[in-house]
Tab-separated table of C-alpha atoms in Angstrom:
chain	number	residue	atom	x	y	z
A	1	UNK	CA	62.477	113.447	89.246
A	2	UNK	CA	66.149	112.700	90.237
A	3	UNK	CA	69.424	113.410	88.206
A	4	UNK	CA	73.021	112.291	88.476
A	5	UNK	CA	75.509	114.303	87.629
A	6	UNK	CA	78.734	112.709	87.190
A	7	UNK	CA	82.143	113.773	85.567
A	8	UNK	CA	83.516	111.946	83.098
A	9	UNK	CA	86.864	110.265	84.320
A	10	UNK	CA	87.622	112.758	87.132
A	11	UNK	CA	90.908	112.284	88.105
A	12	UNK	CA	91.967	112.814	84.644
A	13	UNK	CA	89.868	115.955	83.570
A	14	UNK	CA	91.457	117.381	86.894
A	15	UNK	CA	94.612	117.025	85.537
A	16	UNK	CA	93.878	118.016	82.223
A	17	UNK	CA	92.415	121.096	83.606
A	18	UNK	CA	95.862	122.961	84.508
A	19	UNK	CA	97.994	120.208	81.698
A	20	UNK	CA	95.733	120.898	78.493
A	21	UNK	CA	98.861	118.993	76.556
A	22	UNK	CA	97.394	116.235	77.752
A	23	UNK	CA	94.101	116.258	75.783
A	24	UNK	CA	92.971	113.334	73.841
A	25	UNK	CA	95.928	111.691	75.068
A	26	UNK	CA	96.211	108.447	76.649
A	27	UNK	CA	96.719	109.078	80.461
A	28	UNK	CA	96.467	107.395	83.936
A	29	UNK	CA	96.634	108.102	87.021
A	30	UNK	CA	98.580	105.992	89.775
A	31	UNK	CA	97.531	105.360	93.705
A	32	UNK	CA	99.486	106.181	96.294
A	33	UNK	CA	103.432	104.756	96.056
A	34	UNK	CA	102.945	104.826	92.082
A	35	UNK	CA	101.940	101.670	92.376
A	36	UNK	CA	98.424	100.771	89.952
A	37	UNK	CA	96.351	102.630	87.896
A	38	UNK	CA	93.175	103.954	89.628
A	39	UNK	CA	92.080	106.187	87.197
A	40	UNK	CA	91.916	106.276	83.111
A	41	UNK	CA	91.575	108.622	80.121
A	42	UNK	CA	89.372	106.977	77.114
A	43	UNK	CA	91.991	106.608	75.433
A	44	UNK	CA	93.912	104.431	77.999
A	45	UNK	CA	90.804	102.611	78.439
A	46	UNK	CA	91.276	101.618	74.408
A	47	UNK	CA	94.453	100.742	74.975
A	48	UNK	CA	93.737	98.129	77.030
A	49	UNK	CA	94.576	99.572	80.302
A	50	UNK	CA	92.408	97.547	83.219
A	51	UNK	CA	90.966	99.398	86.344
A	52	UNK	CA	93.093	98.664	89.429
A	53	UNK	CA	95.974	97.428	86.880
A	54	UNK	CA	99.693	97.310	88.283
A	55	UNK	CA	102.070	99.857	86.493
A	56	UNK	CA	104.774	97.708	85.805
A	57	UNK	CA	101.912	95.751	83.429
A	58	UNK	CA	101.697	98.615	81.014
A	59	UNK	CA	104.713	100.635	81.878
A	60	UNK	CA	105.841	99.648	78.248
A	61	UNK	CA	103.130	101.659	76.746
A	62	UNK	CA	104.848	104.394	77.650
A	63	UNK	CA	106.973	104.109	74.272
A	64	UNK	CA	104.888	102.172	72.265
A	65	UNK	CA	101.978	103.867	72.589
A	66	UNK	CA	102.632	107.507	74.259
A	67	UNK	CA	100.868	106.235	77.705
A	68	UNK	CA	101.487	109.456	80.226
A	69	UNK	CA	101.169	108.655	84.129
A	70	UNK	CA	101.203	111.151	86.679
A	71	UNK	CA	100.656	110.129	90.921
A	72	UNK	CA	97.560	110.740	92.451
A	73	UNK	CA	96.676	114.444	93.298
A	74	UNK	CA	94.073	113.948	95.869
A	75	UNK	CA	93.832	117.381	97.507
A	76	UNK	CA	94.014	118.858	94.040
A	77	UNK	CA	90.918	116.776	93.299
A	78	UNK	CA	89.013	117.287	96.377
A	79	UNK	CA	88.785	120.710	96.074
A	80	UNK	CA	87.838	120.481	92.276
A	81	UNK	CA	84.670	118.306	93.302
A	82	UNK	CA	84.248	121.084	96.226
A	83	UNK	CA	83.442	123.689	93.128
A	84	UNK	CA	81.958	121.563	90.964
A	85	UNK	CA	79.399	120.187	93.504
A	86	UNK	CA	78.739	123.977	94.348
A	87	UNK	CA	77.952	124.876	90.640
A	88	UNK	CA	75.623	122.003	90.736
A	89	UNK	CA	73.800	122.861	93.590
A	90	UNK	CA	72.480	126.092	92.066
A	91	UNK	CA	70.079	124.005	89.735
A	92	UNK	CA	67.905	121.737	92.558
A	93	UNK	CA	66.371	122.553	96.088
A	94	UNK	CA	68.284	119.045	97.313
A	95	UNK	CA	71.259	117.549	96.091
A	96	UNK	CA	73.125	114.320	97.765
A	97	UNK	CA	76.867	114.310	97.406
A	98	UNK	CA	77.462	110.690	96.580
A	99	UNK	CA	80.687	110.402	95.887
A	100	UNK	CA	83.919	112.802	95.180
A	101	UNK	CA	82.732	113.038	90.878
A	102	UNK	CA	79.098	111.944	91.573
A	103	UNK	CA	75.829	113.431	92.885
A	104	UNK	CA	71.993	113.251	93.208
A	105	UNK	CA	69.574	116.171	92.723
A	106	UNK	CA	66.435	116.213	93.151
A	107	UNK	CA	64.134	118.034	90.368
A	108	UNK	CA	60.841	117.500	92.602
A	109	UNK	CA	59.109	120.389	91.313
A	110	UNK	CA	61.215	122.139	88.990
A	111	UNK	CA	59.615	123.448	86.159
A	112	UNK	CA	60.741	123.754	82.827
A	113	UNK	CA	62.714	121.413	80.250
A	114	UNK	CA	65.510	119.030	82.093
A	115	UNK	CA	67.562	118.452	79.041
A	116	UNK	CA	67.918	122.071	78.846
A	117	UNK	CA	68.369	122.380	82.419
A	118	UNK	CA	70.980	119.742	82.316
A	119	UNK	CA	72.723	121.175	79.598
A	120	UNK	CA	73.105	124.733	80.698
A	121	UNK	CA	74.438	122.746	84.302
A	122	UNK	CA	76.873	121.103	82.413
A	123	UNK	CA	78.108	124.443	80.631
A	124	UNK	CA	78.556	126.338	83.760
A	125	UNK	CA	80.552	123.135	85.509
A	126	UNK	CA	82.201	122.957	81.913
A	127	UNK	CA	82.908	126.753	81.794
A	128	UNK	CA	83.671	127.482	86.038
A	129	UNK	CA	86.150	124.141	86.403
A	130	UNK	CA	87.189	122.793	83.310
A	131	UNK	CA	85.535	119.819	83.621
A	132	UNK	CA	82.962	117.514	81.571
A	133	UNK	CA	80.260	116.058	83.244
A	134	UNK	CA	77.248	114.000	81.959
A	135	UNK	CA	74.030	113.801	83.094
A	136	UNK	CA	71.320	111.338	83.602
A	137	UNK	CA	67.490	112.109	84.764
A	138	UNK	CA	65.263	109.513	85.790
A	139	UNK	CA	61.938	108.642	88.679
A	140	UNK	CA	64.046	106.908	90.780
A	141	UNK	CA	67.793	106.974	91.564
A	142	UNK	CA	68.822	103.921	89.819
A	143	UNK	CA	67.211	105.301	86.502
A	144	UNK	CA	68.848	108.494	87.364
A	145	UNK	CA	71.920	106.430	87.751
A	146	UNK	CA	71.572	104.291	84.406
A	147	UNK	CA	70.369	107.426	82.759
A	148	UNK	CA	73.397	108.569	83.613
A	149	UNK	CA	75.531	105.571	82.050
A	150	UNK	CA	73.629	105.698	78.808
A	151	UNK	CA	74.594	109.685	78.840
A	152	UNK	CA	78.171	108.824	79.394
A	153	UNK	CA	78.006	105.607	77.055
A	154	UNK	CA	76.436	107.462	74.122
A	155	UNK	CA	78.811	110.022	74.006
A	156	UNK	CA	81.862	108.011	74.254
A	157	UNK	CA	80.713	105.387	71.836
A	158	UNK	CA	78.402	106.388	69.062
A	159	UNK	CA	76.150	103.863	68.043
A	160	UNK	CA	75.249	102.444	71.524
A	161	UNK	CA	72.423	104.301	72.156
A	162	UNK	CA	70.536	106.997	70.352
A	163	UNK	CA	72.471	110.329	69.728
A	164	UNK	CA	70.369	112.290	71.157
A	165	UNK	CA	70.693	110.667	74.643
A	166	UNK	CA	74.732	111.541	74.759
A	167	UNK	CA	75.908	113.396	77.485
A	168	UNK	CA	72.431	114.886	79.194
A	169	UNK	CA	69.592	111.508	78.890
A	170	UNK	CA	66.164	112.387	80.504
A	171	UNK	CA	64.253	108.959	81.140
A	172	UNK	CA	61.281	110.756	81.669
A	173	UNK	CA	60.654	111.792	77.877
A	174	UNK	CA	61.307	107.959	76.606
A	175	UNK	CA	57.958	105.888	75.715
A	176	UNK	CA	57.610	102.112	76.978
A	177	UNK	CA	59.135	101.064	74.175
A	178	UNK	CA	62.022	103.197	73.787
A	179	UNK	CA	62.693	102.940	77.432
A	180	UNK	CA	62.315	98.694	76.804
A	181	UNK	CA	64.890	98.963	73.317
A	182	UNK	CA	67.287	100.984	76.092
A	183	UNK	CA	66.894	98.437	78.608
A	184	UNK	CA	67.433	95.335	76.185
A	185	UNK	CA	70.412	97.018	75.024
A	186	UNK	CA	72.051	97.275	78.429
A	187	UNK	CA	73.716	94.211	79.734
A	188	UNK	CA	72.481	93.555	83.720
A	189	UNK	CA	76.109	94.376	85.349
A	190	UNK	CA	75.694	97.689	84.544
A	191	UNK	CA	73.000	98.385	87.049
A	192	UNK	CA	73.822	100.263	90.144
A	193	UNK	CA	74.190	98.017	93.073
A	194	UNK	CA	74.708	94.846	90.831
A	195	UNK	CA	78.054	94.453	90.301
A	196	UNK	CA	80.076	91.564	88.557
A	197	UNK	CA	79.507	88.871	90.895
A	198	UNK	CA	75.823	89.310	91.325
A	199	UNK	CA	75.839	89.588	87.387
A	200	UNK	CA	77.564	86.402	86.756
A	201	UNK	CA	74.958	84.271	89.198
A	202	UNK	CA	71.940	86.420	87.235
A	203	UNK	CA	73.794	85.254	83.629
A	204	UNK	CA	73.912	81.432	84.907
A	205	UNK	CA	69.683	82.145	84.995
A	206	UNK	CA	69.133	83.922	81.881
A	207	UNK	CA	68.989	86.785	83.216
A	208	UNK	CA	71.323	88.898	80.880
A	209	UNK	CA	70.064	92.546	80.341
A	210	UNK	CA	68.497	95.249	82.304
A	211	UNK	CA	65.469	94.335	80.448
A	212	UNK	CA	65.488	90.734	81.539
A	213	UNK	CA	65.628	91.852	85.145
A	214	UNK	CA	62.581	93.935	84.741
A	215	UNK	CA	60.366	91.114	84.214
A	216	UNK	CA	61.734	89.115	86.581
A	217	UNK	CA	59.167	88.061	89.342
A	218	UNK	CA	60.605	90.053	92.639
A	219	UNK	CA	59.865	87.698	95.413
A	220	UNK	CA	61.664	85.240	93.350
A	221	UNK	CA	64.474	87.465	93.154
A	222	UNK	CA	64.190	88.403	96.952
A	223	UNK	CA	64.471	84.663	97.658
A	224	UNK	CA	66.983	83.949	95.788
A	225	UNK	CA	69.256	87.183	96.130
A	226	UNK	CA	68.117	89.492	98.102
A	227	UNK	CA	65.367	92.489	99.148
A	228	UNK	CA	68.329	94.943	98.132
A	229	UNK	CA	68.036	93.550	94.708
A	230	UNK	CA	64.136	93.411	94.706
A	231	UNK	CA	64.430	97.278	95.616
A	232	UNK	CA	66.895	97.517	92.670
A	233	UNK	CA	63.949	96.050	90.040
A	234	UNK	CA	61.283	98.037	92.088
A	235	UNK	CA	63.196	101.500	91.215
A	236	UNK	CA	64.041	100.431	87.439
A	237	UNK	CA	60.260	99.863	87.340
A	238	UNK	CA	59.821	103.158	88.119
A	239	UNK	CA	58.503	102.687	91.874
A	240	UNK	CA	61.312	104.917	94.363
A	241	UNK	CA	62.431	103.066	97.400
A	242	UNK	CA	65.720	105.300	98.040
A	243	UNK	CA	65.113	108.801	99.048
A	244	UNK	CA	67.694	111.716	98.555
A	245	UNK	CA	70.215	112.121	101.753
A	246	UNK	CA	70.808	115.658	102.232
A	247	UNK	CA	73.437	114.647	105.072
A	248	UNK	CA	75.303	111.940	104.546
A	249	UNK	CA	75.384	109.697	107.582
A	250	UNK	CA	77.594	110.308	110.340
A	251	UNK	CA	80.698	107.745	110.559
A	252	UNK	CA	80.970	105.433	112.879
A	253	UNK	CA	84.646	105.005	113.043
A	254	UNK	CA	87.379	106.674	111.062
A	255	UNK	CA	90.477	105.581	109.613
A	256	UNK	CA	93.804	107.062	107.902
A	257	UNK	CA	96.087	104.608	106.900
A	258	UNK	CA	98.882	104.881	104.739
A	259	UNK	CA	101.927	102.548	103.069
A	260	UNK	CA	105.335	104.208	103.232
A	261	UNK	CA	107.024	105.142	100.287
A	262	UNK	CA	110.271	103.317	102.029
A	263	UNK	CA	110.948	101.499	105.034
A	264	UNK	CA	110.652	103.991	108.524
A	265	UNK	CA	113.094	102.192	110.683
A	266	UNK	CA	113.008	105.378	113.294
A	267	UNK	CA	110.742	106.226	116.350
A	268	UNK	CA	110.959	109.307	115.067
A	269	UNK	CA	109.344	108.477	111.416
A	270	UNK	CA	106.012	106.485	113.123
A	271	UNK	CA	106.106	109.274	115.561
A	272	UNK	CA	105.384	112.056	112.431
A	273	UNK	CA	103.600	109.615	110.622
A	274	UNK	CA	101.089	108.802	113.000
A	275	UNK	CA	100.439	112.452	114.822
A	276	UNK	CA	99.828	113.114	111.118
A	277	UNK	CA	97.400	110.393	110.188
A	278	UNK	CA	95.650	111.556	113.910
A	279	UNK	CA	95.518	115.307	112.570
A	280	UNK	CA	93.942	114.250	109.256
A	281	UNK	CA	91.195	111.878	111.035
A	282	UNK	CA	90.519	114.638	113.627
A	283	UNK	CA	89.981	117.112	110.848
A	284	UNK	CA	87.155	114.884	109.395
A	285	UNK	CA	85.627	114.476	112.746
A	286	UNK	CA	85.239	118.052	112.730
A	287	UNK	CA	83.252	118.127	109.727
A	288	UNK	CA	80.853	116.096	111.138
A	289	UNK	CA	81.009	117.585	114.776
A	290	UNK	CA	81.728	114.311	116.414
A	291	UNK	CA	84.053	113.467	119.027
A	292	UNK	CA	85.938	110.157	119.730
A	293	UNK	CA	86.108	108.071	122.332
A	294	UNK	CA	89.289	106.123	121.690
A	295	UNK	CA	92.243	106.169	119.570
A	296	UNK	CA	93.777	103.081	117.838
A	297	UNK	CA	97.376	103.277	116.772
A	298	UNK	CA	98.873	100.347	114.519
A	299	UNK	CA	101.962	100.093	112.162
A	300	UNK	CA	103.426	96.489	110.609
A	301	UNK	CA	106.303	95.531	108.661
A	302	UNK	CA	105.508	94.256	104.956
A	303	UNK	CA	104.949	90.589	104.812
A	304	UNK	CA	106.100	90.314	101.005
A	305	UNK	CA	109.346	91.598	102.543
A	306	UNK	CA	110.083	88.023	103.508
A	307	UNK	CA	113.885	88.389	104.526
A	308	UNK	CA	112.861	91.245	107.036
A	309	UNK	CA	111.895	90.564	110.727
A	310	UNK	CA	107.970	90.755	111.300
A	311	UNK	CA	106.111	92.795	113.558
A	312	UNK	CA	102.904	94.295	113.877
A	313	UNK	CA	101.588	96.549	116.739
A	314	UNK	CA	98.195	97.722	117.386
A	315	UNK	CA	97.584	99.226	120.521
A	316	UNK	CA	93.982	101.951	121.214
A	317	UNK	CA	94.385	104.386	123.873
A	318	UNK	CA	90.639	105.120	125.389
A	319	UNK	CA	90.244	109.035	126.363
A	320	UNK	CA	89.469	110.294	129.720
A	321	UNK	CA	86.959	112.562	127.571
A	322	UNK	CA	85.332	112.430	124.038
A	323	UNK	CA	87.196	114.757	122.306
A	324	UNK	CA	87.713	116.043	118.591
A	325	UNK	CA	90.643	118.418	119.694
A	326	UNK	CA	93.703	117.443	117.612
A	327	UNK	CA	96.543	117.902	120.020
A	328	UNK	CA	94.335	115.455	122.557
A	329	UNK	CA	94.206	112.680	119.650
A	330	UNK	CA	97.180	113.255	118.344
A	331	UNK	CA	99.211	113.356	122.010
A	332	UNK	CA	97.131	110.024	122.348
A	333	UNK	CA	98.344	108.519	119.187
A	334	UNK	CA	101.977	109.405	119.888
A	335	UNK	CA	101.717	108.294	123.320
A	336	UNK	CA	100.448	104.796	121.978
A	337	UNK	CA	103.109	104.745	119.003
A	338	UNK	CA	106.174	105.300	121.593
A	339	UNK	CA	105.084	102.389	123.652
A	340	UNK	CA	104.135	100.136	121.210
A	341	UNK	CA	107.886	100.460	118.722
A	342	UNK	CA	110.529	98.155	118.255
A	343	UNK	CA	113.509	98.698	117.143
A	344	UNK	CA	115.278	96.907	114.377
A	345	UNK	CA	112.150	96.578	112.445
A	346	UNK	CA	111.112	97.666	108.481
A	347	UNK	CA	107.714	99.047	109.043
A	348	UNK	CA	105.971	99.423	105.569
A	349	UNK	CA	102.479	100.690	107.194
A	350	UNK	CA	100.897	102.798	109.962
A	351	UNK	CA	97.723	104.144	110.497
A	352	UNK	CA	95.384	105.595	112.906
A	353	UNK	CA	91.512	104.706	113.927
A	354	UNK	CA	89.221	107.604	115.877
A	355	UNK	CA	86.461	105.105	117.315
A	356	UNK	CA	83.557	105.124	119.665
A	357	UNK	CA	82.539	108.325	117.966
A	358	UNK	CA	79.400	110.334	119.212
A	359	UNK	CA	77.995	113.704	118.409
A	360	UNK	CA	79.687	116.266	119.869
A	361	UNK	CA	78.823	118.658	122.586
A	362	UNK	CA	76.344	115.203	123.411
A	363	UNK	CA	78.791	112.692	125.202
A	364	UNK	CA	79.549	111.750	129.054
A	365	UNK	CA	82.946	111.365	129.437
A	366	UNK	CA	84.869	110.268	132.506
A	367	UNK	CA	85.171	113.060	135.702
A	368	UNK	CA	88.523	114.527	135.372
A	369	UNK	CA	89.479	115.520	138.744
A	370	UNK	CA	92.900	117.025	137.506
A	371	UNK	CA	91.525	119.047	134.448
A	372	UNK	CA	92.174	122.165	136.584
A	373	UNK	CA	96.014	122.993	137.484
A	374	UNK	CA	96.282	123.183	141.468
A	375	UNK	CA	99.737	124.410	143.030
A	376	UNK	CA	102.321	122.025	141.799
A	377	UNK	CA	100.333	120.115	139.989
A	378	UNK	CA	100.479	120.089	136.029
A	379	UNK	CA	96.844	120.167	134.675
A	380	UNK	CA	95.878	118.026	131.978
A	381	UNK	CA	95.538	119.864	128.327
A	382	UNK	CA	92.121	121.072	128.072
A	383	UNK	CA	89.813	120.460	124.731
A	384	UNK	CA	90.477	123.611	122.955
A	385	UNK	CA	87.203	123.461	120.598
A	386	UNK	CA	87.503	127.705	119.467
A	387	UNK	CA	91.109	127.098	118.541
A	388	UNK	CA	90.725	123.842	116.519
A	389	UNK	CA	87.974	126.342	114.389
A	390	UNK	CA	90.363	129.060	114.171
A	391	UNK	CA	92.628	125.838	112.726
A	392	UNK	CA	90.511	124.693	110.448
A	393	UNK	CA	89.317	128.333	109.160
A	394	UNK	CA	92.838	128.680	108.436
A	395	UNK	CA	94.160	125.583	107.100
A	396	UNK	CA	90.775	126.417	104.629
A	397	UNK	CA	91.751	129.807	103.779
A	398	UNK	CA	95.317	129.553	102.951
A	399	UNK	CA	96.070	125.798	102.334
A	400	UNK	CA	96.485	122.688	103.961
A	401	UNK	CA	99.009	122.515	106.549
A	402	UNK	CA	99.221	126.040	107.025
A	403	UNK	CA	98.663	125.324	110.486
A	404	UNK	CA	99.272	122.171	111.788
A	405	UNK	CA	100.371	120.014	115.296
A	406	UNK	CA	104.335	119.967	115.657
A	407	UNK	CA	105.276	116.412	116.012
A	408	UNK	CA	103.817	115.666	112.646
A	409	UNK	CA	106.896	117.574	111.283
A	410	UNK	CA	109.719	117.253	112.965
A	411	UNK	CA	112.301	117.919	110.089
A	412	UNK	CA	113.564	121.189	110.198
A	413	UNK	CA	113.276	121.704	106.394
A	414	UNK	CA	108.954	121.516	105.696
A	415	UNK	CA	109.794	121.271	102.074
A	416	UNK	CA	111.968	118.086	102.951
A	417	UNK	CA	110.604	114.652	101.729
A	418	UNK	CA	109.981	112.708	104.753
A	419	UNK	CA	110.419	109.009	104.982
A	420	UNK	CA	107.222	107.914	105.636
A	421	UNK	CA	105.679	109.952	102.331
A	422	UNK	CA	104.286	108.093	100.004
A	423	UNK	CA	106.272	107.817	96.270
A	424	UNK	CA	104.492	110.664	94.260
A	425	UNK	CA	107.072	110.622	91.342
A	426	UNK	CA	104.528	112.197	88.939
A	427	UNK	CA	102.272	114.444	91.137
A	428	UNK	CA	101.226	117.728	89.458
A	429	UNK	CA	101.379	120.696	91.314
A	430	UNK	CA	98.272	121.363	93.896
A	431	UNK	CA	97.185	124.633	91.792
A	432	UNK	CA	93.998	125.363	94.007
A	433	UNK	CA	94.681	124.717	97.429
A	434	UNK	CA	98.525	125.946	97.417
A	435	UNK	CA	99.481	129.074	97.049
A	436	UNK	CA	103.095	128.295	96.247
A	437	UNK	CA	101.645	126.091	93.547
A	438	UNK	CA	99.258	128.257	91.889
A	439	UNK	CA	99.172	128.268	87.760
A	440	UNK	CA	101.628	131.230	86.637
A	441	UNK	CA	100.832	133.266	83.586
A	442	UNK	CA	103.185	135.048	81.821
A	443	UNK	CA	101.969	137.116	78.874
């Protein structure tokens, strides 16, 4: 037996952890620059408010309607899923982190009641973080997963579903027929893996609700479609073709990218954007002990900008050795930024790419003949694997950027906005992972 846990429109309960003013108020948050609305409160959702949505589109609902937007808070809200996905793995032998609000647990041989079990979860995630989660049980994970939705659905809608199947929905105690009145009642795009586009061609065939994909003949579908989608009616039949992941599979390349919140029309400003970008993606390498092979450096002006001069660079520097030592990537991704810059241009992006990635401690790099320093001859810098832990085991202890590579800050004022940041008019405060931000009580 699997279960999803997910929580209910995370970026918002996040914030309304530390803002509680902004219960059962309409709220969104905005991606990076401020510029759409990638996350939504129920109550934005009934205003109308559309995944993805641009802000200047609803901006107006800000007096009309009391519509609150704050920017994205992403370290704020990777470290709530870091708790929350702790709390969760106290109830299940496995559990598959799926995404930052979402993951799988497997119940194989857990005994007792699961709607109990899920509900005394969701208390202690409810109680240790502030936020609400619901949770679906099913054989398979795509019943898990639509278990799930009917959880969430029920609660936030009365009269969808049954009552009783709000906010914690076990599968596994539904007859045929209750399962079948579910399934009828569930239109097709709301199956995991289905999407709008495959939902659309299934509509054109009469094929409108989960219940009208069940009977559907599966080499038929695998003809038409696809074997993905005959595994999806497979699992909603109850037969389990996905297994839990207790690792999530390495990457095979890594990216951070980011849009500027102005124009950086300084070496200088690609300089600190990029070693940062390079410090970020060598931090997730890390975390999966890999090392790269190569690093790929590329910044471009905005093409909606159509009075400004174009140019786009791109330029990958390969490494002597595989390495996942951030002053070797980052020196890299400098080195490749100075030569590749032009003056006189607006650059709206940069970015930075770690590829040819292998497991660490198991590549074959190049022979460096000058990694040791002979008289009057500078050595090359050596990977320094002990001090990136010591790094990261600070950097975890006492916040991000605690400890970091000096060219990706080359203001002399850290708390100085730098030119390449994205616009975060309406960030909250990074309560857990700050310690100048932490929550003050006064009583």
């Amino acid at each position: 037996m699997f279960a999803l846990v997910d929580a209910n429109n995370m970026y918002v309960s996040c914030e309304r952890v530390f803002a509680p003013r902004l219960a059962g108020r309409p709220v969104v948050v905005l991606s990076s620059n401020d510029g759409a609305c990638i996350a939504r409160s129920n109550e934005a959702k009934d205003l109308g408010v559309k995944m993805a949505q641009p802000w200047f589109q609803v901006r107006h609902l800000e007096r009309s309607a009391g519509l609150i937007a704050v920017s994205a808070n992403f370290e704020l809200y990777g470290d709530m899923s870091s708790r929350m996905m702790a709390i969760e793995a106290r109830f299940a032998p496995r559990q598959e982190i799926y995404s930052i609000d979402e993951s799988f647990l497997d119940f194989a041989g857990v005994r007792g009641d699961l709607v109990a079990i899920g509900r005394a979860m969701r208390a202690d995630v409810l109680r240790e973080t502030g936020l609400p989660t619901s949770v679906g049980f099913g054989l398979t994970k795509t019943l898990a997963k639509l278990a799930n939705h009917v959880a969430k659905t029920a609660d936030r809608k009365p009269g969808t579903y049954p009552a009783d199947l709000a906010q914690v929905c076990n599968f596994g105690t539904l007859s045929n027929n209750e399962l079948e009145q579910i399934f009828a009642a569930t239109e097709v795009g709301d199956i995991w893996g289905v999407g709008q586009r495959i939902g659309a061609r299934l509509g054109d065939a009469g094929v409108r609700t989960v219940l009208d994909l069940v009977r559907c003949d599966t080499a038929t579908l695998r003809k038409q479609f696809s074997v993905v989608l005959e595994k999806t009616v497979l699992e909603l039949r109850g037969t389990s073709c996905m297994d839990l992941d207790d690792a999530p599979a390495a990457r095979h390349q890594i990216l951070v990218s980011r849009s500027f919140g102005k124009a950086v029309t300084e070496l200088s400003g690609i300089v600190e954007a990029v070693s940062e970008f390079a410090a970020r993606a060598a931090e997730r390498l890390r975390q999966q002990d890999g090392a790269a092979g190569a690093v790929n450096v590329f910044f471009t002006t905005s093409a909606f900008r159509q009075n400004d001069q174009q140019h786009s660079a791109s330029v990958t520097v390969p490494l002597i050795r595989p390495t996942a030592d951030s002053r070797l990537l980052v020196g890299a991704a400098v080195q490749a930024a100075t030569g590749a810059y032009r003056t006189g241009f607006n650059y709206a992006k940069a970015g930075v790419m770690l590829v040819d990635l292998q497991p660490a401690g198991q590549h074959q790099g190049e022979l460096d003949l000058f990694a040791d320093a002979e008289e009057g001859v500078k050595a090359r810098p050596r990977d320094r694997a002990a001090l990136m832990q010591a790094m990261d085991s600070l950097n975890r202890r006492f916040g991000r950027d605690s400890v970091r590579i000096g060219s990706a800050l080359q203001v002399s004022n850290s708390n100085e906005v730098r030119s390449w940041s994205t616009r975060q008019e309406r960030r909250s405060p990074r309560y857990t992972t700050r310690w100048d931000e932490m929550p003050r009580v006064r009583a």
